[in-house]
PDB file of C-alpha atoms and ligand atoms in Angstrom:
ATOM      1  CA  MET A   1       0.000   0.000   0.000  1.00 46.00           C
ATOM      2  CA  SER A   2       1.468   3.361  -0.987  1.00 54.00           C
ATOM      3  CA  LEU A   3      -0.385   6.563  -0.135  1.00 60.00           C
ATOM      4  CA  SER A   4       1.877   8.589  -2.353  1.00 80.00           C
ATOM      5  CA  GLU A   5       5.488   8.421  -3.440  1.00 91.00           C
ATOM      6  CA  LEU A   6       6.408  10.847  -0.692  1.00 96.00           C
ATOM      7  CA  ILE A   7       4.503   9.087   2.096  1.00 97.00           C
ATOM      8  CA  LEU A   8       5.034   5.325   1.928  1.00 96.00           C
ATOM      9  CA  ALA A   9       2.778   3.018   3.888  1.00 96.00           C
ATOM     10  CA  ASP A  10       3.194  -0.682   4.491  1.00 96.00           C
ATOM     11  CA  LEU A  11       1.052  -2.963   6.664  1.00 97.00           C
ATOM     12  CA  GLN A  12       2.708  -6.025   8.182  1.00 97.00           C
ATOM     13  CA  ASP A  13       2.072  -7.969  11.411  1.00 97.00           C
ATOM     14  CA  GLY A  14      -0.539  -5.398  12.537  1.00 98.00           C
ATOM     15  CA  ILE A  15       1.975  -2.552  12.187  1.00 98.00           C
ATOM     16  CA  LEU A  16       1.276   0.213   9.684  1.00 98.00           C
ATOM     17  CA  THR A  17       4.698   1.648   8.907  1.00 98.00           C
ATOM     18  CA  VAL A  18       4.380   5.170   7.523  1.00 98.00           C
ATOM     19  CA  LYS A  19       7.585   6.571   6.075  1.00 98.00           C
ATOM     20  CA  ILE A  20       8.122  10.211   5.140  1.00 98.00           C
ATOM     21  CA  ASN A  21      10.153   9.946   1.952  1.00 97.00           C
ATOM     22  CA  ARG A  22      11.277  13.191   0.375  1.00 97.00           C
ATOM     23  CA  PRO A  23      15.001  13.047   1.123  1.00 96.00           C
ATOM     24  CA  GLU A  24      16.069  15.631  -1.484  1.00 96.00           C
ATOM     25  CA  LYS A  25      14.088  18.278   0.455  1.00 97.00           C
ATOM     26  CA  LYS A  26      14.936  16.893   3.906  1.00 98.00           C
ATOM     27  CA  ASN A  27      11.425  15.446   4.162  1.00 98.00           C
ATOM     28  CA  ALA A  28       9.787  18.906   4.199  1.00 97.00           C
ATOM     29  CA  LEU A  29       6.041  18.375   4.382  1.00 97.00           C
ATOM     30  CA  THR A  30       3.847  19.694   1.576  1.00 95.00           C
ATOM     31  CA  THR A  31       0.061  19.960   1.695  1.00 94.00           C
ATOM     32  CA  ALA A  32      -0.238  16.692  -0.276  1.00 94.00           C
ATOM     33  CA  MET A  33       2.040  14.943   2.240  1.00 96.00           C
ATOM     34  CA  TYR A  34       0.001  16.218   5.198  1.00 96.00           C
ATOM     35  CA  SER A  35      -3.132  14.885   3.498  1.00 95.00           C
ATOM     36  CA  ALA A  36      -1.526  11.478   2.970  1.00 96.00           C
ATOM     37  CA  LEU A  37      -0.380  11.375   6.616  1.00 98.00           C
ATOM     38  CA  ALA A  38      -3.859  12.337   7.840  1.00 97.00           C
ATOM     39  CA  ASP A  39      -5.383   9.634   5.598  1.00 96.00           C
ATOM     40  CA  ALA A  40      -2.961   7.025   6.999  1.00 97.00           C
ATOM     41  CA  LEU A  41      -3.875   7.859  10.596  1.00 98.00           C
ATOM     42  CA  GLN A  42      -7.576   7.848   9.784  1.00 97.00           C
ATOM     43  CA  ARG A  43      -7.227   4.499   8.046  1.00 96.00           C
ATOM     44  CA  ALA A  44      -5.424   3.086  11.100  1.00 98.00           C
ATOM     45  CA  ASP A  45      -8.346   4.069  13.324  1.00 98.00           C
ATOM     46  CA  GLU A  46     -10.851   2.493  10.930  1.00 97.00           C
ATOM     47  CA  ASP A  47      -9.056  -0.793  10.214  1.00 97.00           C
ATOM     48  CA  PRO A  48      -9.017  -3.268  13.137  1.00 97.00           C
ATOM     49  CA  ALA A  49      -6.113  -5.110  11.468  1.00 97.00           C
ATOM     50  CA  ILE A  50      -3.899  -2.106  12.266  1.00 98.00           C
ATOM     51  CA  ARG A  51      -2.773  -2.331  15.905  1.00 98.00           C
ATOM     52  CA  VAL A  52       0.101   0.177  15.825  1.00 98.00           C
ATOM     53  CA  VAL A  53       1.336   2.985  13.577  1.00 98.00           C
ATOM     54  CA  LEU A  54       5.115   3.252  13.199  1.00 98.00           C
ATOM     55  CA  LEU A  55       6.067   6.687  11.883  1.00 98.00           C
ATOM     56  CA  THR A  56       9.519   7.193  10.482  1.00 98.00           C
ATOM     57  CA  GLY A  57      11.569   9.264   8.047  1.00 98.00           C
ATOM     58  CA  CYS A  58      14.898   8.937   6.249  1.00 97.00           C
ATOM     59  CA  ASP A  59      18.288   8.282   7.855  1.00 96.00           C
ATOM     60  CA  ASP A  60      19.470  11.886   7.750  1.00 96.00           C
ATOM     61  CA  CYS A  61      16.116  13.587   8.268  1.00 98.00           C
ATOM     62  CA  PHE A  62      12.920  12.663  10.090  1.00 98.00           C
ATOM     63  CA  THR A  63      11.322  15.831   8.712  1.00 98.00           C
ATOM     64  CA  SER A  64      12.457  19.439   8.318  1.00 98.00           C
ATOM     65  CA  GLY A  65       8.888  20.515   9.093  1.00 98.00           C
ATOM     66  CA  ASN A  66       6.456  22.385   6.915  1.00 97.00           C
ATOM     67  CA  ASP A  67       7.665  23.006   3.379  1.00 96.00           C
ATOM     68  CA  ILE A  68       8.676  26.666   3.487  1.00 95.00           C
ATOM     69  CA  ALA A  69       7.781  27.301  -0.172  1.00 93.00           C
ATOM     70  CA  ASP A  70       4.306  25.944   0.638  1.00 92.00           C
ATOM     71  CA  PHE A  71       4.051  28.338   3.584  1.00 87.00           C
ATOM     72  CA  ILE A  72       4.601  31.163   1.085  1.00 88.00           C
ATOM     73  CA  ASN A  73       2.543  29.833  -1.845  1.00 90.00           C
ATOM     74  CA  PHE A  74      -0.240  27.771  -0.227  1.00 88.00           C
ATOM     75  CA  PRO A  75      -0.584  28.939   3.394  1.00 87.00           C
ATOM     76  CA  PRO A  76      -3.187  27.059   5.441  1.00 86.00           C
ATOM     77  CA  THR A  77      -6.458  28.965   5.535  1.00 81.00           C
ATOM     78  CA  GLY A  78      -8.786  27.111   7.891  1.00 78.00           C
ATOM     79  CA  PRO A  79      -9.649  23.850   9.678  1.00 77.00           C
ATOM     80  CA  ASP A  80      -9.936  21.892   6.398  1.00 85.00           C
ATOM     81  CA  SER A  81      -6.349  22.689   5.443  1.00 92.00           C
ATOM     82  CA  PRO A  82      -4.248  19.521   5.125  1.00 94.00           C
ATOM     83  CA  VAL A  83      -1.832  20.530   7.894  1.00 94.00           C
ATOM     84  CA  LEU A  84      -4.716  21.102  10.302  1.00 93.00           C
ATOM     85  CA  ARG A  85      -6.363  17.822   9.262  1.00 95.00           C
ATOM     86  CA  PHE A  86      -3.072  16.092  10.044  1.00 97.00           C
ATOM     87  CA  LEU A  87      -2.657  17.816  13.424  1.00 96.00           C
ATOM     88  CA  ASN A  88      -6.218  16.919  14.338  1.00 95.00           C
ATOM     89  CA  ALA A  89      -5.677  13.296  13.242  1.00 97.00           C
ATOM     90  CA  ILE A  90      -2.476  12.831  15.272  1.00 97.00           C
ATOM     91  CA  THR A  91      -3.912  14.597  18.328  1.00 96.00           C
ATOM     92  CA  CYS A  92      -7.069  12.460  18.317  1.00 96.00           C
ATOM     93  CA  ALA A  93      -5.651   9.147  17.014  1.00 98.00           C
ATOM     94  CA  ALA A  94      -7.028   6.138  18.874  1.00 98.00           C
ATOM     95  CA  THR A  95      -4.349   3.787  17.501  1.00 98.00           C
ATOM     96  CA  PRO A  96      -1.025   3.917  19.345  1.00 98.00           C
ATOM     97  CA  ILE A  97       1.723   5.709  17.422  1.00 98.00           C
ATOM     98  CA  ILE A  98       5.420   4.900  17.715  1.00 98.00           C
ATOM     99  CA  ALA A  99       7.906   7.323  16.169  1.00 98.00           C
ATOM    100  CA  ALA A 100      11.427   6.356  15.091  1.00 98.00           C
ATOM    101  CA  VAL A 101      13.463   9.526  14.643  1.00 98.00           C
ATOM    102  CA  SER A 102      16.744   9.664  12.776  1.00 98.00           C
ATOM    103  CA  GLY A 103      18.457  12.877  11.627  1.00 98.00           C
ATOM    104  CA  SER A 104      16.778  16.268  12.015  1.00 98.00           C
ATOM    105  CA  ALA A 105      13.287  16.748  13.399  1.00 98.00           C
ATOM    106  CA  VAL A 106      12.446  20.420  12.851  1.00 98.00           C
ATOM    107  CA  GLY A 107       9.274  22.399  13.597  1.00 98.00           C
ATOM    108  CA  VAL A 108       6.268  20.109  13.380  1.00 98.00           C
ATOM    109  CA  GLY A 109       8.842  17.292  13.133  1.00 98.00           C
ATOM    110  CA  THR A 110       9.420  17.844  16.850  1.00 98.00           C
ATOM    111  CA  THR A 111       5.959  19.012  17.957  1.00 98.00           C
ATOM    112  CA  LEU A 112       4.196  15.998  16.402  1.00 98.00           C
ATOM    113  CA  LEU A 113       6.282  13.784  18.701  1.00 98.00           C
ATOM    114  CA  LEU A 114       4.394  15.249  21.673  1.00 98.00           C
ATOM    115  CA  HIS A 115       1.347  13.317  20.385  1.00 98.00           C
ATOM    116  CA  CYS A 116       3.115  10.008  19.813  1.00 98.00           C
ATOM    117  CA  ASP A 117       2.976   7.311  22.476  1.00 98.00           C
ATOM    118  CA  LEU A 118       6.507   5.935  22.215  1.00 98.00           C
ATOM    119  CA  VAL A 119       9.365   7.867  20.619  1.00 99.00           C
ATOM    120  CA  TYR A 120      12.728   6.249  19.832  1.00 98.00           C
ATOM    121  CA  ALA A 121      15.552   8.448  18.585  1.00 98.00           C
ATOM    122  CA  ALA A 122      18.901   7.651  17.037  1.00 98.00           C
ATOM    123  CA  ASP A 123      21.829   8.966  19.084  1.00 98.00           C
ATOM    124  CA  THR A 124      22.650  11.225  16.123  1.00 97.00           C
ATOM    125  CA  ALA A 125      19.146  12.738  15.871  1.00 98.00           C
ATOM    126  CA  SER A 126      18.586  16.446  16.510  1.00 98.00           C
ATOM    127  CA  PHE A 127      15.504  18.457  17.353  1.00 98.00           C
ATOM    128  CA  GLN A 128      14.504  22.071  16.832  1.00 98.00           C
ATOM    129  CA  MET A 129      11.406  24.249  17.102  1.00 98.00           C
ATOM    130  CA  PRO A 130      12.406  27.467  15.288  1.00 98.00           C
ATOM    131  CA  PHE A 131       8.905  28.969  15.121  1.00 98.00           C
ATOM    132  CA  VAL A 132       9.878  32.273  16.766  1.00 98.00           C
ATOM    133  CA  SER A 133      13.007  32.558  14.605  1.00 97.00           C
ATOM    134  CA  LEU A 134      10.672  32.298  11.585  1.00 96.00           C
ATOM    135  CA  GLY A 135       8.443  35.086  12.940  1.00 97.00           C
ATOM    136  CA  LEU A 136       5.746  32.483  13.682  1.00 97.00           C
ATOM    137  CA  CYS A 137       4.474  30.958  16.936  1.00 98.00           C
ATOM    138  CA  PRO A 138       4.446  27.335  18.163  1.00 98.00           C
ATOM    139  CA  GLU A 139       1.676  24.954  17.091  1.00 97.00           C
ATOM    140  CA  ALA A 140       0.271  21.466  17.658  1.00 97.00           C
ATOM    141  CA  GLY A 141      -0.591  22.190  21.284  1.00 98.00           C
ATOM    142  CA  SER A 142       3.099  22.545  22.108  1.00 98.00           C
ATOM    143  CA  THR A 143       2.580  25.696  24.211  1.00 98.00           C
ATOM    144  CA  LEU A 144       0.488  23.533  26.565  1.00 98.00           C
ATOM    145  CA  LEU A 145       2.328  20.207  26.318  1.00 98.00           C
ATOM    146  CA  MET A 146       5.923  21.468  26.502  1.00 98.00           C
ATOM    147  CA  PRO A 147       5.588  23.318  29.859  1.00 98.00           C
ATOM    148  CA  GLN A 148       3.616  20.341  31.243  1.00 98.00           C
ATOM    149  CA  LEU A 149       6.424  18.009  30.219  1.00 98.00           C
ATOM    150  CA  MET A 150       9.443  20.018  31.314  1.00 98.00           C
ATOM    151  CA  GLY A 151       8.376  23.228  33.113  1.00 98.00           C
ATOM    152  CA  HIS A 152       8.017  26.798  31.863  1.00 98.00           C
ATOM    153  CA  GLN A 153      11.713  27.728  31.814  1.00 98.00           C
ATOM    154  CA  ARG A 154      12.959  24.748  29.822  1.00 98.00           C
ATOM    155  CA  ALA A 155      10.035  25.037  27.390  1.00 98.00           C
ATOM    156  CA  SER A 156      10.743  28.771  27.013  1.00 98.00           C
ATOM    157  CA  GLU A 157      14.375  28.148  26.167  1.00 98.00           C
ATOM    158  CA  LEU A 158      13.476  25.698  23.395  1.00 98.00           C
ATOM    159  CA  LEU A 159      10.575  27.729  21.996  1.00 98.00           C
ATOM    160  CA  LEU A 160      11.906  31.300  22.352  1.00 98.00           C
ATOM    161  CA  LEU A 161      15.488  30.690  21.226  1.00 98.00           C
ATOM    162  CA  GLY A 162      14.599  27.952  18.736  1.00 98.00           C
ATOM    163  CA  GLU A 163      18.012  26.306  19.047  1.00 98.00           C
ATOM    164  CA  SER A 164      18.751  22.775  17.949  1.00 98.00           C
ATOM    165  CA  PHE A 165      19.124  20.155  20.732  1.00 98.00           C
ATOM    166  CA  SER A 166      20.427  16.612  20.908  1.00 98.00           C
ATOM    167  CA  ALA A 167      18.644  13.284  21.243  1.00 98.00           C
ATOM    168  CA  LEU A 168      20.077  12.907  24.741  1.00 98.00           C
ATOM    169  CA  ARG A 169      18.613  16.295  25.764  1.00 98.00           C
ATOM    170  CA  ALA A 170      15.265  15.345  24.188  1.00 98.00           C
ATOM    171  CA  GLU A 171      15.273  12.183  26.285  1.00 98.00           C
ATOM    172  CA  GLN A 172      16.107  14.127  29.470  1.00 98.00           C
ATOM    173  CA  LEU A 173      13.229  16.525  28.723  1.00 98.00           C
ATOM    174  CA  GLY A 174      10.737  13.703  28.162  1.00 98.00           C
ATOM    175  CA  ILE A 175      10.156  14.281  24.433  1.00 98.00           C
ATOM    176  CA  VAL A 176      11.877  10.987  23.600  1.00 98.00           C
ATOM    177  CA  THR A 177      11.265   7.602  25.273  1.00 98.00           C
ATOM    178  CA  ALA A 178      14.765   6.242  24.622  1.00 98.00           C
ATOM    179  CA  VAL A 179      17.882   6.978  22.596  1.00 98.00           C
ATOM    180  CA  VAL A 180      19.482   4.094  20.729  1.00 98.00           C
ATOM    181  CA  PRO A 181      22.478   3.736  18.410  1.00 98.00           C
ATOM    182  CA  GLN A 182      21.555   4.817  14.883  1.00 97.00           C
ATOM    183  CA  GLN A 183      21.943   1.324  13.433  1.00 97.00           C
ATOM    184  CA  MET A 184      19.579  -0.122  16.074  1.00 98.00           C
ATOM    185  CA  LEU A 185      16.798   2.453  15.621  1.00 98.00           C
ATOM    186  CA  LEU A 186      14.380   0.705  13.275  1.00 98.00           C
ATOM    187  CA  GLN A 187      14.997  -2.690  14.855  1.00 98.00           C
ATOM    188  CA  THR A 188      14.238  -1.266  18.327  1.00 98.00           C
ATOM    189  CA  ALA A 189      11.139   0.630  17.217  1.00 98.00           C
ATOM    190  CA  ARG A 190       9.842  -2.377  15.288  1.00 98.00           C
ATOM    191  CA  SER A 191      10.375  -4.774  18.184  1.00 98.00           C
ATOM    192  CA  LYS A 192       8.426  -2.414  20.501  1.00 98.00           C
ATOM    193  CA  ALA A 193       5.722  -2.138  17.830  1.00 98.00           C
ATOM    194  CA  LEU A 194       5.470  -5.939  17.606  1.00 98.00           C
ATOM    195  CA  LYS A 195       5.145  -6.175  21.399  1.00 98.00           C
ATOM    196  CA  LEU A 196       2.438  -3.523  21.405  1.00 98.00           C
ATOM    197  CA  ALA A 197       0.618  -5.173  18.494  1.00 98.00           C
ATOM    198  CA  ALA A 198       0.527  -8.426  20.485  1.00 98.00           C
ATOM    199  CA  GLN A 199      -1.087  -6.726  23.508  1.00 98.00           C
ATOM    200  CA  PRO A 200      -4.915  -6.884  23.752  1.00 98.00           C
ATOM    201  CA  ALA A 201      -5.953  -4.124  21.340  1.00 97.00           C
ATOM    202  CA  ALA A 202      -9.026  -2.837  23.178  1.00 97.00           C
ATOM    203  CA  ALA A 203      -7.066  -2.488  26.445  1.00 98.00           C
ATOM    204  CA  VAL A 204      -4.274  -0.673  24.629  1.00 98.00           C
ATOM    205  CA  ARG A 205      -6.650   1.808  22.974  1.00 97.00           C
ATOM    206  CA  LEU A 206      -8.541   2.375  26.220  1.00 98.00           C
ATOM    207  CA  THR A 207      -5.337   3.012  28.159  1.00 98.00           C
ATOM    208  CA  LYS A 208      -4.083   5.426  25.504  1.00 98.00           C
ATOM    209  CA  SER A 209      -7.341   7.365  25.702  1.00 97.00           C
ATOM    210  CA  LEU A 210      -7.259   7.391  29.528  1.00 98.00           C
ATOM    211  CA  LEU A 211      -3.685   8.706  29.505  1.00 98.00           C
ATOM    212  CA  LYS A 212      -4.808  11.602  27.301  1.00 97.00           C
ATOM    213  CA  ARG A 213      -8.255  12.195  28.786  1.00 96.00           C
ATOM    214  CA  GLY A 214      -7.282  14.737  31.445  1.00 94.00           C
ATOM    215  CA  ASN A 215      -5.813  17.059  28.819  1.00 95.00           C
ATOM    216  CA  THR A 216      -8.293  16.663  25.959  1.00 94.00           C
ATOM    217  CA  GLY A 217     -10.418  19.802  26.364  1.00 95.00           C
ATOM    218  CA  GLN A 218      -7.516  22.119  27.163  1.00 97.00           C
ATOM    219  CA  LEU A 219      -5.438  20.654  24.341  1.00 97.00           C
ATOM    220  CA  ARG A 220      -8.216  21.216  21.801  1.00 95.00           C
ATOM    221  CA  GLU A 221      -8.702  24.806  22.970  1.00 96.00           C
ATOM    222  CA  THR A 222      -4.950  25.539  22.952  1.00 97.00           C
ATOM    223  CA  THR A 223      -4.439  23.984  19.520  1.00 95.00           C
ATOM    224  CA  MET A 224      -7.270  26.033  18.002  1.00 93.00           C
ATOM    225  CA  PHE A 225      -6.015  29.246  19.594  1.00 95.00           C
ATOM    226  CA  GLU A 226      -2.417  28.579  18.488  1.00 96.00           C
ATOM    227  CA  ILE A 227      -3.678  27.996  14.945  1.00 92.00           C
ATOM    228  CA  SER A 228      -5.484  31.327  14.787  1.00 93.00           C
ATOM    229  CA  CYS A 229      -2.322  33.088  16.060  1.00 95.00           C
ATOM    230  CA  PHE A 230      -0.151  31.080  13.637  1.00 94.00           C
ATOM    231  CA  LEU A 231      -2.289  31.979  10.602  1.00 92.00           C
ATOM    232  CA  GLU A 232      -2.109  35.657  11.576  1.00 94.00           C
ATOM    233  CA  ARG A 233       1.674  35.446  12.027  1.00 95.00           C
ATOM    234  CA  LEU A 234       2.139  33.838   8.603  1.00 93.00           C
ATOM    235  CA  SER A 235       1.146  37.070   6.897  1.00 92.00           C
ATOM    236  CA  SER A 236       3.213  39.261   9.265  1.00 94.00           C
ATOM    237  CA  PRO A 237       6.196  41.205   7.858  1.00 95.00           C
ATOM    238  CA  GLU A 238       8.506  39.285  10.261  1.00 96.00           C
ATOM    239  CA  ALA A 239       7.432  35.887   8.943  1.00 96.00           C
ATOM    240  CA  LYS A 240       7.541  37.051   5.327  1.00 94.00           C
ATOM    241  CA  GLU A 241      11.129  38.223   5.833  1.00 95.00           C
ATOM    242  CA  ALA A 242      12.141  34.983   7.635  1.00 96.00           C
ATOM    243  CA  LEU A 243      10.567  32.627   5.075  1.00 95.00           C
ATOM    244  CA  GLN A 244      11.842  34.617   2.096  1.00 94.00           C
ATOM    245  CA  SER A 245      15.359  34.709   3.568  1.00 95.00           C
ATOM    246  CA  PHE A 246      15.346  30.890   3.903  1.00 95.00           C
ATOM    247  CA  MET A 247      14.407  30.553   0.233  1.00 93.00           C
ATOM    248  CA  GLU A 248      17.111  33.065  -0.737  1.00 95.00           C
ATOM    249  CA  ARG A 249      19.679  31.400   1.563  1.00 94.00           C
ATOM    250  CA  ARG A 250      20.465  34.629   3.439  1.00 95.00           C
ATOM    251  CA  THR A 251      20.299  35.790   7.063  1.00 95.00           C
ATOM    252  CA  PRO A 252      16.966  37.444   7.863  1.00 95.00           C
ATOM    253  CA  ASP A 253      16.984  41.106   8.880  1.00 94.00           C
ATOM    254  CA  PHE A 254      14.354  41.835  11.525  1.00 93.00           C
ATOM    255  CA  SER A 255      15.829  45.257  12.483  1.00 91.00           C
ATOM    256  CA  LYS A 256      13.244  47.223  10.473  1.00 86.00           C
ATOM    257  CA  PHE A 257      10.270  45.735  12.379  1.00 87.00           C
ATOM    258  CA  ASP A 258       9.060  46.944  15.822  1.00 80.00           C
TER     259      ASP A 258
HETATM  260  N1  COA B 301      10.976  23.563   3.347  1.00 78.89           N
HETATM  261  C1  COA B 301      11.355  23.587   2.059  1.00 78.89           C
HETATM  262  N2  COA B 301      12.553  23.146   1.644  1.00 78.89           N
HETATM  263  C2  COA B 301      13.392  22.687   2.587  1.00 78.89           C
HETATM  264  C3  COA B 301      13.061  22.631   3.942  1.00 78.89           C
HETATM  265  C4  COA B 301      11.777  23.100   4.317  1.00 78.89           C
HETATM  266  N3  COA B 301      11.350  23.057   5.566  1.00 78.89           N
HETATM  267  N4  COA B 301      14.096  22.105   4.635  1.00 78.89           N
HETATM  268  C5  COA B 301      15.053  21.846   3.722  1.00 78.89           C
HETATM  269  N5  COA B 301      14.632  22.180   2.491  1.00 78.89           N
HETATM  270  C6  COA B 301      15.349  22.043   1.229  1.00 78.89           C
HETATM  271  C7  COA B 301      16.436  23.115   1.058  1.00 78.89           C
HETATM  272  O1  COA B 301      15.878  24.315   0.527  1.00 78.89           O
HETATM  273  C8  COA B 301      17.353  22.418   0.079  1.00 78.89           C
HETATM  274  O2  COA B 301      16.772  22.475  -1.207  1.00 78.89           O
HETATM  275  P1  COA B 301      17.720  22.714  -2.514  1.00 78.89           P
HETATM  276  O3  COA B 301      18.680  21.563  -2.518  1.00 78.89           O
HETATM  277  O4  COA B 301      16.750  22.677  -3.653  1.00 78.89           O
HETATM  278  O5  COA B 301      18.381  24.043  -2.307  1.00 78.89           O
HETATM  279  C9  COA B 301      17.291  20.941   0.524  1.00 78.89           C
HETATM  280  O6  COA B 301      16.061  20.804   1.223  1.00 78.89           O
HETATM  281  C10 COA B 301      18.424  20.541   1.449  1.00 78.89           C
HETATM  282  O7  COA B 301      18.394  21.417   2.582  1.00 78.89           O
HETATM  283  P2  COA B 301      19.713  22.011   3.252  1.00 78.89           P
HETATM  284  O8  COA B 301      19.339  23.191   4.081  1.00 78.89           O
HETATM  285  O9  COA B 301      20.762  22.264   2.191  1.00 78.89           O
HETATM  286  O10 COA B 301      20.174  20.768   4.162  1.00 78.89           O
HETATM  287  P3  COA B 301      21.058  20.815   5.486  1.00 78.89           P
HETATM  288  O11 COA B 301      21.447  19.396   5.750  1.00 78.89           O
HETATM  289  O12 COA B 301      22.158  21.837   5.371  1.00 78.89           O
HETATM  290  O13 COA B 301      20.066  21.305   6.648  1.00 78.89           O
HETATM  291  C11 COA B 301      17.991  21.384   7.858  1.00 78.89           C
HETATM  292  C12 COA B 301      18.947  20.542   7.001  1.00 78.89           C
HETATM  293  C13 COA B 301      16.715  20.580   8.074  1.00 78.89           C
HETATM  294  C14 COA B 301      18.639  21.699   9.218  1.00 78.89           C
HETATM  295  C15 COA B 301      17.714  22.720   7.131  1.00 78.89           C
HETATM  296  O14 COA B 301      17.338  22.414   5.787  1.00 78.89           O
HETATM  297  C16 COA B 301      16.631  23.557   7.727  1.00 78.89           C
HETATM  298  O15 COA B 301      16.841  24.224   8.731  1.00 78.89           O
HETATM  299  N6  COA B 301      15.462  23.593   7.094  1.00 78.89           N
HETATM  300  C17 COA B 301      14.363  24.461   7.467  1.00 78.89           C
HETATM  301  C18 COA B 301      13.656  23.937   8.687  1.00 78.89           C
HETATM  302  C19 COA B 301      12.530  24.845   9.066  1.00 78.89           C
HETATM  303  O16 COA B 301      12.707  25.986   9.391  1.00 78.89           O
HETATM  304  N7  COA B 301      11.315  24.302   8.992  1.00 78.89           N
HETATM  305  C20 COA B 301      10.080  24.982   9.253  1.00 78.89           C
HETATM  306  C21 COA B 301       9.730  24.853  10.671  1.00 78.89           C
HETATM  307  S1  COA B 301       8.178  25.653  11.011  1.00 78.89           S
END
């Protein structure tokens, strides 16, 4: 089963492996890719043969986040936008999701991990949430989930400065379940997926929903509010300068904005 060339999907032993596969653009996510990812998660929830979703990328890049050219040319406009469909699908997924992260996980590449149930990272993986540096604001409920996970000050450092951090740091902060040697990553994630797939499915789904239940209402409200702020920021002069400078491979100049 292939959802598209850029999002590969393969069902084996109750595990739906979904691979982000656009290595020449560091797995940057286009609207079509978000749609395919949302479809895969929806299919997992509808098909009882799928016990676990295993989400992965390429060796040198999990995903570099939203495609920046898409941000400029096809910005999301409302709740039906593919990126918002994907965020809704991963936030509400009933099927357990395991992520195997190798290489860079940037922007939504890091924030989507906050919605996964088990996250394994290669020792060489790196993480970054450069929303502020792009003149944007964080999304995917991360302004709620990050402080809950690690406290206000640590979350502020990662979100306000937008610096890259290591797999070891991500594990210390609770974003990652365990760090493993690069060559063991897929084997480890797959063996955990097989174990989870062999557990009684109804008990697994119930426990996942109970673990998330306390946060559901606040998470929905935060995600919706972040989205409205994010959409406003996308058309701000700061974001236009940041996104354009990435495309032109130059340093952005924010000095002319208040
Ligand atoms: N959107 C669109 N294109 C992207 C991209 C993105 N998010 N990330 C990388 N690419 C493209 C580059 O433009 C380049 O394309 P080109 O070969 O046609 O010029 C190609 O992918 C390789 O990227 P490059 O920057 O040369 O690779 P790198 O190994 O030096 O760095 C990253 C990898 C991920 C650290 C870096 O590409 C990066 O920071 N990307 C932007 C991440 C980002 O800000 N995402 C949005 C978060 S909201």
